[in-house]
Short mmCIF file of C-alpha atoms and ligand atoms in Angstrom, two decimals:
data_model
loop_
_atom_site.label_atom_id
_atom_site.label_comp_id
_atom_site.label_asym_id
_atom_site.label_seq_id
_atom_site.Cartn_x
_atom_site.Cartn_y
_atom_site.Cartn_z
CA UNK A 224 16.97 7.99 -5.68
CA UNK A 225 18.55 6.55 -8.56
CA UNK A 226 16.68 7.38 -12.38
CA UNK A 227 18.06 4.67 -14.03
CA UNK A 228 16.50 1.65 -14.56
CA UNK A 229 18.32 -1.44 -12.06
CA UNK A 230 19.58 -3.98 -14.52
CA UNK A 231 22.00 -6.67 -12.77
CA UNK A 232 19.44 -9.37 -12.27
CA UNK A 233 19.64 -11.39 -8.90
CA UNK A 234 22.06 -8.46 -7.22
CA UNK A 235 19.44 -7.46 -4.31
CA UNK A 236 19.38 -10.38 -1.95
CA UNK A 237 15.32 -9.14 -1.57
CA UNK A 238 14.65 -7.86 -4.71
CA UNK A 239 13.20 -9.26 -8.61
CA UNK A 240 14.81 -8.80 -11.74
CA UNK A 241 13.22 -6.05 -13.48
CA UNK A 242 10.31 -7.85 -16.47
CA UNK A 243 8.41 -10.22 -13.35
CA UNK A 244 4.92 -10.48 -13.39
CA UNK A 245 2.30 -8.99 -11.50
CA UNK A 246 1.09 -12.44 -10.22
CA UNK A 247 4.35 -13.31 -8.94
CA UNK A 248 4.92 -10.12 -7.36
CA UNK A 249 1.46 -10.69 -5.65
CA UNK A 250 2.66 -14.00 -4.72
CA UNK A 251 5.81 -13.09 -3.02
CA UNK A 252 4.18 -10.39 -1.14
CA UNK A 253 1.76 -12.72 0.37
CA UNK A 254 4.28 -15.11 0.74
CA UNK A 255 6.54 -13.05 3.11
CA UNK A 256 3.10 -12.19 5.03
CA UNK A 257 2.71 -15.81 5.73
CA UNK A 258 6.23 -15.97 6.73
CA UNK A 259 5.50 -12.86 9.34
CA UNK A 260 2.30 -14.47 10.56
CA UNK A 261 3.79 -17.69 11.64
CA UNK A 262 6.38 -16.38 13.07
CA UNK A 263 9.15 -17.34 10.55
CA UNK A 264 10.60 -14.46 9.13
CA UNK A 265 13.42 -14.97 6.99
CA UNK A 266 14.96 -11.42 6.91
CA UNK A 267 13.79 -10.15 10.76
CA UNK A 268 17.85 -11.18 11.84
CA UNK A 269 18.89 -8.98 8.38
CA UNK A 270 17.85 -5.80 9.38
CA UNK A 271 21.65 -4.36 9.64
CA UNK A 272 24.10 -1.66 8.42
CA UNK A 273 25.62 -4.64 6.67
CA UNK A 274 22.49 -6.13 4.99
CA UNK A 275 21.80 -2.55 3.80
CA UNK A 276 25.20 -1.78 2.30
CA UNK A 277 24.80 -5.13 0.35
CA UNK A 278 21.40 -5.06 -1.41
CA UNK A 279 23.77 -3.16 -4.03
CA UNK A 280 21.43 -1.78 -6.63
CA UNK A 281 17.22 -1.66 -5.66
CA UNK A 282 15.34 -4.02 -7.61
CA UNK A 283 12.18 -3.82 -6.00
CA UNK A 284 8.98 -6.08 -7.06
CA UNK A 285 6.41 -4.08 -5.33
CA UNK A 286 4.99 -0.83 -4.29
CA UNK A 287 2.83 -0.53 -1.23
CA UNK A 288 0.54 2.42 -0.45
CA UNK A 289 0.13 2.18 3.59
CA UNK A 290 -0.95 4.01 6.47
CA UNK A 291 1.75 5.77 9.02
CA UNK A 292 0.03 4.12 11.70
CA UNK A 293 3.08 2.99 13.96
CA UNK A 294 1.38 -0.55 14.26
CA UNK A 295 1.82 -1.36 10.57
CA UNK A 296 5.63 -0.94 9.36
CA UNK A 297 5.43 -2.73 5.86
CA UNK A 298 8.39 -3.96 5.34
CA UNK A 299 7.52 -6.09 8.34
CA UNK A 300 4.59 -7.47 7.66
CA UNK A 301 5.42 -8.66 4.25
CA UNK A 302 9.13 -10.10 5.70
CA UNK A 303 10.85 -7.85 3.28
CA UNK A 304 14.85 -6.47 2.95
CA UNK A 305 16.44 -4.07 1.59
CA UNK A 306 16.24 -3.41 -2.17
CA UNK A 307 12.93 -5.29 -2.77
CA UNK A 308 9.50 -2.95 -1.95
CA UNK A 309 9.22 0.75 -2.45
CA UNK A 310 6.89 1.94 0.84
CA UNK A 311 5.22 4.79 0.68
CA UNK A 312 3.35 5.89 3.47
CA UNK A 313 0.44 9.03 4.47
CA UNK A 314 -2.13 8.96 6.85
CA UNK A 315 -5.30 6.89 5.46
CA UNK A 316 -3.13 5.91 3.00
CA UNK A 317 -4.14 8.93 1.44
CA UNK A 318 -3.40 9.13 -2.58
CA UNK A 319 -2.12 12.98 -3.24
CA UNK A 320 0.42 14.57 -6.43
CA UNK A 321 3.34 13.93 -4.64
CA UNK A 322 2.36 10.05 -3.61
CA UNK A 323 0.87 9.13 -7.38
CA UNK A 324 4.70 11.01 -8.85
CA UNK A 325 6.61 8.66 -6.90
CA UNK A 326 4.10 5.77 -7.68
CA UNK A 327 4.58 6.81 -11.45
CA UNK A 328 8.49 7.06 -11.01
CA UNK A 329 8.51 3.28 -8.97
CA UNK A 330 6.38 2.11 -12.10
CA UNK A 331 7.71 3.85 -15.12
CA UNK A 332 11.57 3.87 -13.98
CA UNK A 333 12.07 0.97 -11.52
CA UNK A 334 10.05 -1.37 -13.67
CA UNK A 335 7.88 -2.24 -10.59
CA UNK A 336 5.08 -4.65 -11.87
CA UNK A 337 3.06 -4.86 -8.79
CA UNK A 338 0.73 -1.79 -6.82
CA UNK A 339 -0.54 -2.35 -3.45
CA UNK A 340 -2.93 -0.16 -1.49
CA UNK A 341 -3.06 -1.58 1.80
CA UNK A 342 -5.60 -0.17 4.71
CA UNK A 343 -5.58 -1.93 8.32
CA UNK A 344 -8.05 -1.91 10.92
CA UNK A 345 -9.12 0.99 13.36
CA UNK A 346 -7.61 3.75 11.66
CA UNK A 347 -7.04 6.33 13.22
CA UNK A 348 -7.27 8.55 10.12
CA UNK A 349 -10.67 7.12 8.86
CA UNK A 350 -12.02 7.82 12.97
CA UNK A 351 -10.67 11.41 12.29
CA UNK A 352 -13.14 11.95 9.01
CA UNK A 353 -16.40 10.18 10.52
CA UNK A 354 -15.75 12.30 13.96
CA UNK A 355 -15.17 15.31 11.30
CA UNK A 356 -18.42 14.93 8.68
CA UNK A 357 -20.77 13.30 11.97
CA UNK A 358 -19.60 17.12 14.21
CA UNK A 359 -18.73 19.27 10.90
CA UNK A 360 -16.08 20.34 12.50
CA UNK A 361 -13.06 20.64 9.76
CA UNK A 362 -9.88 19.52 11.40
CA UNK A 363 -7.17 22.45 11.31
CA UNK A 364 -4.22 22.74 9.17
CA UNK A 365 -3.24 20.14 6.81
CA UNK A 366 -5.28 17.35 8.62
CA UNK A 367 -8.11 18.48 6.46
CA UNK A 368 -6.39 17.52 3.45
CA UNK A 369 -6.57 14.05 4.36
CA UNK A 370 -10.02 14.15 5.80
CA UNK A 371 -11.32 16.27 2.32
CA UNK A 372 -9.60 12.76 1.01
CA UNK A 373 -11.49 10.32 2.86
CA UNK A 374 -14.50 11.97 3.05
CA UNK A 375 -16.06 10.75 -0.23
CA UNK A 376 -15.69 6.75 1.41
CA UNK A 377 -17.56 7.82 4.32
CA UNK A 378 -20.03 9.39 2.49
CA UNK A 379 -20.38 6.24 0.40
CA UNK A 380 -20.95 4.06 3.13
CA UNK A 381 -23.15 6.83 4.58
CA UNK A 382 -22.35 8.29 8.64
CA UNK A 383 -26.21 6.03 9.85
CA UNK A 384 -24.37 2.67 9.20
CA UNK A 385 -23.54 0.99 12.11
CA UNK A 386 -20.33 -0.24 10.65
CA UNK A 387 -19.11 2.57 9.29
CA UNK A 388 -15.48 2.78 10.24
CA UNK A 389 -14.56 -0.59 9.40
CA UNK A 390 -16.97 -0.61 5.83
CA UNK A 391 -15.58 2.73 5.14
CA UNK A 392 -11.72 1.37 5.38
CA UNK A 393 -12.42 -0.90 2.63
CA UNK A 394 -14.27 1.50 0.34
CA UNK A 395 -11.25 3.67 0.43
CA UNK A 396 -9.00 1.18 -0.05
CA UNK A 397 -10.95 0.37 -3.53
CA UNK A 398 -11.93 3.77 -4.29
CA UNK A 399 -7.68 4.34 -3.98
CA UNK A 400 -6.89 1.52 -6.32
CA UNK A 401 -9.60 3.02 -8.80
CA UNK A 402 -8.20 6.57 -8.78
CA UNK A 403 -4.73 4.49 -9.51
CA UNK A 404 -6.16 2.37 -12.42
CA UNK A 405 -7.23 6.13 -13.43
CA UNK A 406 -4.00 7.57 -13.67
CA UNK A 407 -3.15 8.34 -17.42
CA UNK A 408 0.54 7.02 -16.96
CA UNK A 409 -0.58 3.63 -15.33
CA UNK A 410 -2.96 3.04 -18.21
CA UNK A 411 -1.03 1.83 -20.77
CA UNK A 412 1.15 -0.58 -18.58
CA UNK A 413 -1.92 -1.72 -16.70
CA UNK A 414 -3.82 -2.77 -20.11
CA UNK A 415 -1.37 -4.51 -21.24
CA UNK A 416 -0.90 -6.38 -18.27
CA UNK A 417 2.72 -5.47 -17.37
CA UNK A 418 1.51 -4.24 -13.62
CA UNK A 419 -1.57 -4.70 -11.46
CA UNK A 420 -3.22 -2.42 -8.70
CA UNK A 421 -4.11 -4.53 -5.80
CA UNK A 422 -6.25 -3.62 -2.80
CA UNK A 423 -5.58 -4.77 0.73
CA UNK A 424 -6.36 -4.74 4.20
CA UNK A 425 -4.26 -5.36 7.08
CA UNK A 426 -5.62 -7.15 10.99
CA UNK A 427 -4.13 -5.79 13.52
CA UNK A 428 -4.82 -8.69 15.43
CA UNK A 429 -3.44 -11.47 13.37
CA UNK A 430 -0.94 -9.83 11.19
CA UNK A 431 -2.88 -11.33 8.25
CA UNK A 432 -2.72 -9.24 4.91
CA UNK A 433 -5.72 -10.07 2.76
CA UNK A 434 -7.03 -9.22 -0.77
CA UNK A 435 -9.49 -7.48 -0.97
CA UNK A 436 -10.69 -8.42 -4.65
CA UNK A 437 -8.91 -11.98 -5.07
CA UNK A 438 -7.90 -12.22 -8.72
ZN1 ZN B 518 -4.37 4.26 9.58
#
């Protein structure tokens, strides 16, 4: 990755000059999920060697916090191209050192005014930490890292609510954007109003990305 800050305005066919607001980061975002939902993408025939090699320097507008779940590849659903989101992606979505550094870095170095935290339906991650707390069985290896991770959502929602899979989705999702809005680095830029920590969820059925907390 590059550590200096992208500077050629309008170079990346996808991406935003460096200085754009939050709400129009937000707005494109959306935008290009509208775009994937009705079946108009504008950058599904770019995906190409040749697209690649001419994004030229990344100005990206966003970064999105996802899920690996193989039914949710972000730069799809938003109708993105090279150069214009950063994607990082654990299982849950989960928020660790090495996710918030590279959050940080996107932020603090790319000039990214825009956070995302997007969860999606029926994950498979959030199944794994009801199944774990409702058994007590701790999964093995590094699988309990994520479950330790998740665990505090379920618990929130509490394991005797009917819905808890689907409620406990969106508490993590929001209990991730807090821990972000926590992060001593973010503060500054956050209060200020240079970037913005957005929850989301994602419907497997429809494609539809929606806010959680609508500004
Ligand atoms: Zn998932």
């Amino acid at each position: 990755m590059t550590v200096s800050r992208a500077t050629t305005a309008g170079s990346a066919p996808g991406g935003r000059a460096p200085g754009g607001t939050p709400r129009a980061a937000l707005a494109d975002l959306l935008a290009g999920n509208r775009r994937f939902v009705s079946g108009q993408p504008v950058h599904g025939h770019d995906v190409t060697a040749a697209a690649a090699s001419a994004s030229g320097d990344q100005q990206p507008y966003a970064v999105l916090l996802g899920c690996i779940d193989s039914r949710v590849p972000l730069e799809a659903i938003f109708d993105q191209t090279f150069g214009s989101i950063c994607v990082i992606r654990t299982g849950g979505h989960v928020l660790d050192r090495a996710v918030l550094g590279s959050i940080e870095y996107v932020v603090d170095v790319l000039g990214v005014p825009l956070i995302m935290v997007l969860g999606h339906e029926r994950c498979g991650a959030v199944d794994a930490t009801v199944d774990a707390l409702r058994t007590g069985h701790r999964p093995p290896g590094a699988l309990a890292h994520l479950v330790d991770r998740i665990a505090p959502a379920v618990a929130e929602v509490g394991l005797d609510e009917p819905q808890v899979r689907p409620l406990a989705i969106r508490r993590h999702v929001r209990r991730t954007v807090t821990a972000l809005r926590a992060d001593p680095l973010l503060a500054a830029p956050l209060h200020t109003g240079r970037i913005a920590v957005a929850g989301a969820l994602y419907d497997l059925a429809t494609g539809e990305v929606s806010l959680l907390d609508p500004p």
